[in-house]
Short mmCIF file of C-alpha atoms in Angstrom, two decimals:
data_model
loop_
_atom_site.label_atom_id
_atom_site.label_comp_id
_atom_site.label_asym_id
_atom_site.label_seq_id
_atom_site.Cartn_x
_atom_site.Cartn_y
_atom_site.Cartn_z
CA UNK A 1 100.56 166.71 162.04
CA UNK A 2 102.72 166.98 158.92
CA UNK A 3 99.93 169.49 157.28
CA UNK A 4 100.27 172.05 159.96
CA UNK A 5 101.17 175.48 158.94
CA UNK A 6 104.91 176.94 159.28
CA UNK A 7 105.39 180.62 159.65
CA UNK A 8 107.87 181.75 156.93
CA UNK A 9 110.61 182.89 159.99
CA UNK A 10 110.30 179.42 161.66
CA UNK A 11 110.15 177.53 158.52
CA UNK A 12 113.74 179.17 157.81
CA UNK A 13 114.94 178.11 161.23
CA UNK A 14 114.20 174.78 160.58
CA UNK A 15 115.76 173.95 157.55
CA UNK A 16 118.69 175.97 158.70
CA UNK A 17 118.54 173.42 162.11
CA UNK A 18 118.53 170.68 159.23
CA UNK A 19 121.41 172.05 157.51
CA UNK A 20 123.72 172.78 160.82
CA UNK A 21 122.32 170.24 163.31
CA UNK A 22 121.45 167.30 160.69
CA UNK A 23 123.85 167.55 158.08
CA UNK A 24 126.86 169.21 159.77
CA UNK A 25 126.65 166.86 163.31
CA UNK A 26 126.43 163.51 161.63
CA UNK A 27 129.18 164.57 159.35
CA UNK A 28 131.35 165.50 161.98
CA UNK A 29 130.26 163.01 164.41
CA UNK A 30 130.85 159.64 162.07
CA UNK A 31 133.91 161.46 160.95
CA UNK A 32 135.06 161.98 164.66
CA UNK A 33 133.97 158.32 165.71
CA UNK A 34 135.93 156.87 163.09
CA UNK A 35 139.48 158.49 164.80
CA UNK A 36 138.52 157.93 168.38
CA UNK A 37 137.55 155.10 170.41
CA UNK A 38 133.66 154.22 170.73
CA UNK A 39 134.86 154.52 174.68
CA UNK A 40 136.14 158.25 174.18
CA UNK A 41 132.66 159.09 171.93
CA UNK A 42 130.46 158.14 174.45
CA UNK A 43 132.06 159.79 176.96
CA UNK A 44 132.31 162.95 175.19
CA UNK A 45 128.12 163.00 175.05
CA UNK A 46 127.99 165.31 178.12
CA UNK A 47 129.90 168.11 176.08
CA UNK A 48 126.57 168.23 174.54
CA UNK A 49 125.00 168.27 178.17
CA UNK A 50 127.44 171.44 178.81
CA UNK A 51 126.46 173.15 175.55
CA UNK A 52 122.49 173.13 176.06
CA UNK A 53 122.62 174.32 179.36
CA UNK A 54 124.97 177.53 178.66
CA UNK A 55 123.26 177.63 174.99
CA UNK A 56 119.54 177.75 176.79
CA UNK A 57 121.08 180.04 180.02
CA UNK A 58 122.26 182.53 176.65
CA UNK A 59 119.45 182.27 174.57
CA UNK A 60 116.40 181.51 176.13
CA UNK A 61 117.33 182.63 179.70
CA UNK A 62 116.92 179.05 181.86
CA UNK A 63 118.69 178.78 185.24
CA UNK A 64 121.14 176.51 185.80
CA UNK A 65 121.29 176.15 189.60
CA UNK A 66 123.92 175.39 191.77
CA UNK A 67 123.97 172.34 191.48
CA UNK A 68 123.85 171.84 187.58
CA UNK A 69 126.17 174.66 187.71
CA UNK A 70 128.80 172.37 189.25
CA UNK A 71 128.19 169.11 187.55
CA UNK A 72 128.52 171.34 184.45
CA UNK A 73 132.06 172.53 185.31
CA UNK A 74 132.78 168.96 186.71
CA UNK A 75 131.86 167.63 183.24
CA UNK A 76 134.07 170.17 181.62
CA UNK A 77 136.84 169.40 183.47
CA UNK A 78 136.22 165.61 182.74
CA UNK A 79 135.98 166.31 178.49
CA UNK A 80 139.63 167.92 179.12
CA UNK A 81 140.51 164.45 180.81
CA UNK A 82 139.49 162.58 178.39
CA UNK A 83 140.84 164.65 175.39
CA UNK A 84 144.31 165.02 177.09
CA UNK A 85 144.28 161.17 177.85
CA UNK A 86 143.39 160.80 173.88
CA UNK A 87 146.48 163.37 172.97
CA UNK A 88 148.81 161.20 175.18
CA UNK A 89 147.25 157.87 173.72
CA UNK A 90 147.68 159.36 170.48
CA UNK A 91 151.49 160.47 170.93
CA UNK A 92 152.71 157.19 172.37
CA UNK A 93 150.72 155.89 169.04
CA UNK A 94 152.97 157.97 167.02
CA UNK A 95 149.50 160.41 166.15
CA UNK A 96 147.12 162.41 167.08
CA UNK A 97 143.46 161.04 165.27
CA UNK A 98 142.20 160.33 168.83
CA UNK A 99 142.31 163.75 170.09
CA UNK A 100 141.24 164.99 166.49
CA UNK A 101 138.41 162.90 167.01
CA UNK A 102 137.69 163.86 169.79
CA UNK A 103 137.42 167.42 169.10
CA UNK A 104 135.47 166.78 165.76
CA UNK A 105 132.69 165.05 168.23
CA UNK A 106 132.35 168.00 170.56
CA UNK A 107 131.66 170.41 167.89
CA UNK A 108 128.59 168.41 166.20
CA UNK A 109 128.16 168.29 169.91
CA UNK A 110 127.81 171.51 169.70
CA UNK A 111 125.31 171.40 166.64
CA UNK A 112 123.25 169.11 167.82
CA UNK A 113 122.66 171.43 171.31
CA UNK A 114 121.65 174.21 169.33
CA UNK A 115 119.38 171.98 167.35
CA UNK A 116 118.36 170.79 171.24
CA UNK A 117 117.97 174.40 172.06
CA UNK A 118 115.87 176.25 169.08
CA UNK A 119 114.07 173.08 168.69
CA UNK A 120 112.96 173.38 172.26
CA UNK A 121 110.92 176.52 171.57
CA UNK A 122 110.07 174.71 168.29
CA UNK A 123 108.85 171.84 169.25
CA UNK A 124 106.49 174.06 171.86
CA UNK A 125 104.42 175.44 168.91
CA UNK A 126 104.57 172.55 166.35
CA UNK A 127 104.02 168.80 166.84
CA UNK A 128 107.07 166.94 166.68
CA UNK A 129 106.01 165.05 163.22
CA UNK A 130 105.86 168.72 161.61
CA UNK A 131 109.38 169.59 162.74
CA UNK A 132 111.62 166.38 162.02
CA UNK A 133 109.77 166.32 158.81
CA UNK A 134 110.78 169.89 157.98
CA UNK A 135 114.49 169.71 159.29
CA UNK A 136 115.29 166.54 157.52
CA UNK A 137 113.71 168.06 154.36
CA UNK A 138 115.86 170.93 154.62
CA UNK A 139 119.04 168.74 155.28
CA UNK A 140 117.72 166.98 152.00
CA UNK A 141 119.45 170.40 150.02
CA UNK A 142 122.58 168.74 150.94
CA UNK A 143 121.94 164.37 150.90
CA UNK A 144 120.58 165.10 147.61
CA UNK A 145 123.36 166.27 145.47
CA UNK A 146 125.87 164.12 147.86
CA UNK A 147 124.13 160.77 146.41
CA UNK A 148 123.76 162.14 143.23
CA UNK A 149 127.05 162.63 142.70
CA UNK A 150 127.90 159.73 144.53
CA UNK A 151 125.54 157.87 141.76
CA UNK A 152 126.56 159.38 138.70
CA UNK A 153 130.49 158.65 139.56
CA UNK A 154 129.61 154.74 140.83
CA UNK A 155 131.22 155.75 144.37
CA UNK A 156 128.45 153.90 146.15
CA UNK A 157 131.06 151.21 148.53
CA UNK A 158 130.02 147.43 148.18
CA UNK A 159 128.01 146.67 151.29
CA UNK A 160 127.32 142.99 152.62
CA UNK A 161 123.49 142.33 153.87
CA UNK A 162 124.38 143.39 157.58
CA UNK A 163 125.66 146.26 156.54
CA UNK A 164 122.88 147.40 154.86
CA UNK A 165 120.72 146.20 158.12
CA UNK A 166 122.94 148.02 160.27
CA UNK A 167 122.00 151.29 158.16
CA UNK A 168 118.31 150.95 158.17
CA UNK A 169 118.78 150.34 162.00
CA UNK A 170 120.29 153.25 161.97
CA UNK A 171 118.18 155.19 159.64
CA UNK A 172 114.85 153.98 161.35
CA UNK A 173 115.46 153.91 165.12
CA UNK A 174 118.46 156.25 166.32
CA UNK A 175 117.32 158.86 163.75
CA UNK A 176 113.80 159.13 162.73
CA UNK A 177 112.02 157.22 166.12
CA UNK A 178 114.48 158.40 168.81
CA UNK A 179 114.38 162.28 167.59
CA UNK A 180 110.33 162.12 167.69
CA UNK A 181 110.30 160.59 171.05
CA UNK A 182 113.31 163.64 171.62
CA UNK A 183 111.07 166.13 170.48
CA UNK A 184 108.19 164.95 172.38
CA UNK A 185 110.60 165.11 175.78
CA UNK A 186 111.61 169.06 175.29
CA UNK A 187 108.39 169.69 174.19
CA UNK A 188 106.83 169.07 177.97
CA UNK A 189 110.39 170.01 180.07
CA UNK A 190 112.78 172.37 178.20
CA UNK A 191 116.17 171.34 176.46
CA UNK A 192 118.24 172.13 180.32
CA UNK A 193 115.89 168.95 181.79
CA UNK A 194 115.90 167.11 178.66
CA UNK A 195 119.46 167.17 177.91
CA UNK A 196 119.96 165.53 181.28
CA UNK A 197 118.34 161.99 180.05
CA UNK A 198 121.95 162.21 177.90
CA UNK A 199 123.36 160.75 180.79
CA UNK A 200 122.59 157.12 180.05
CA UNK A 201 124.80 156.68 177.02
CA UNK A 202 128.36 157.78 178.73
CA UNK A 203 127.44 154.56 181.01
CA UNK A 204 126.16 152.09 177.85
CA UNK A 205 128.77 153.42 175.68
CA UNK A 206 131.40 153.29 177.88
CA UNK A 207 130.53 149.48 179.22
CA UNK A 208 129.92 148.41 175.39
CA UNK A 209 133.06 149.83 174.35
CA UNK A 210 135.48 148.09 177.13
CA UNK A 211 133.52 144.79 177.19
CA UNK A 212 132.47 144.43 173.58
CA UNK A 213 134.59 145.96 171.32
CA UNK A 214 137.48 146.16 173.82
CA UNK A 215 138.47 150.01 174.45
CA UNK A 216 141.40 149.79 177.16
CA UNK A 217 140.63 151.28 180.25
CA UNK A 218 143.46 153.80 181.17
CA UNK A 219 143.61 156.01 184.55
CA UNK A 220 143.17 158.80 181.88
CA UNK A 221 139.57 157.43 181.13
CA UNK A 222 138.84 156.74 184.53
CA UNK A 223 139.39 159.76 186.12
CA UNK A 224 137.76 161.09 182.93
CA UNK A 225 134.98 159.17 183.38
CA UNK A 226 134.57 159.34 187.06
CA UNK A 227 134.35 163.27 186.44
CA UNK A 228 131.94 163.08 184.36
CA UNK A 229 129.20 160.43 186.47
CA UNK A 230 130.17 162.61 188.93
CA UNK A 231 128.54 165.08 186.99
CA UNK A 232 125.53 163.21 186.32
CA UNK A 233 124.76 162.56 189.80
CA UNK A 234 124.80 166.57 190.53
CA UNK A 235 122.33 167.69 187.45
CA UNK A 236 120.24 164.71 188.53
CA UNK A 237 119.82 165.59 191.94
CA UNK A 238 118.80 169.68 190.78
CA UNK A 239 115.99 167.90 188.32
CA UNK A 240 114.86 166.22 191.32
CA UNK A 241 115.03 169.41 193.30
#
């Protein structure tokens, strides 16, 4: 629980997960999402696939296979699809914030499968209450002088009801209950088998993002996108191997 003891060495990899993987993702993510298409963002999820399995085959030694081995390089090649078909979106646009985007979301990709990574081994010797708790308290060094000074210079933007719903959605579900029930998942199968249940939001984010919010569907994305399921069926079938 939240009163267990923290070595002093793990204690600083913690807040220093909060402080990369916490305060450096989200930046980088919402400031990605808000060039690229919620389409493209979704899509890009299995760069963070590709990082925890060559960040866990680095640091902690875990096998790929051959099979994850393949959907791995099939999932690159589909992220350079998708940020090419962004580039040429961009340029017939008369800009290139999609493909800026784009990039911005695969490197708090990249933060948030190191967080996936060290937290693995974390998460092994501390219940996962005792490490959210400490990583968001260490990515508190940063929130706290942000809405200070966001306070003391009346920056705060006017926000209707829904909005403000929409952000304790956010706050509540996505952040604090989905990372415990994340935490929980490495904590019985390793960041390489738990970074495979990434998978379902390419296929939610990519349907929400055509049907709801209207993302076009160019050959770009689909080949992009057919690279990248393709992917998923290949690390699935080495899980179930």
């Amino acid at each position: 629980g939240p009163t267990e003891r923290v070595t002093q060495p793990d204690m600083l990899k913690l807040v220093g997960l909060g402080l990369l993987s916490v305060v450096a993702a989200y930046l980088l993510a919402y400031w990605g999402i808000s060039l690229t298409t919620a389409t493209d963002a979704s899509l890009m999820i299995i760069g963070e696939v590709i990082f925890t399995a060559l960040l866990a085959l680095l640091l902690t030694g875990e096998r790929l296979g051959r099979w994850r081995g393949l959907g791995i390089a099939l999932g690159c090649v589909g992220v350079v699809v998708i940020v090419l078909n962004g580039a040429e979106a961009s340029a017939a646009g008369g800009g290139l914030g999609r493909v800026l985007g784009n990039v911005l979301l695969l490197i708090a990709l990249f933060s948030q499968a190191l967080y996936t990574v060290v937290g693995a081994g974390l998460a092994r010797r501390y219940q996962p209450l005792t490490v959210i708790t400490v990583i968001y308290c260490g990515s508190m060094l940063v929130w706290l002088p942000l809405l200070l000074w966001y306070g003391v210079n009346s920056q705060f933007p006017a926000a209707s009801l829904a909005a403000w719903a929409g952000v304790v959605y956010l706050a509540l579900f996505p952040t604090i209950i989905a990372m415990l029930i994340w935490l929980a998942v490495l904590r019985t199968v390793g960041a390489n088998l738990g970074a495979i249940s990434l998978f379902v939001q390419p296929l939610v984010g990519m349907f929400l993002g055509i049907v709801v919010l209207g993302d076009a569907l160019t050959p770009g994305l689909a080949l992009g996108a057919a690279l990248i399921f393709a992917a998923i069926g290949l690390t699935t079938v080495q899980k179930a191997a």
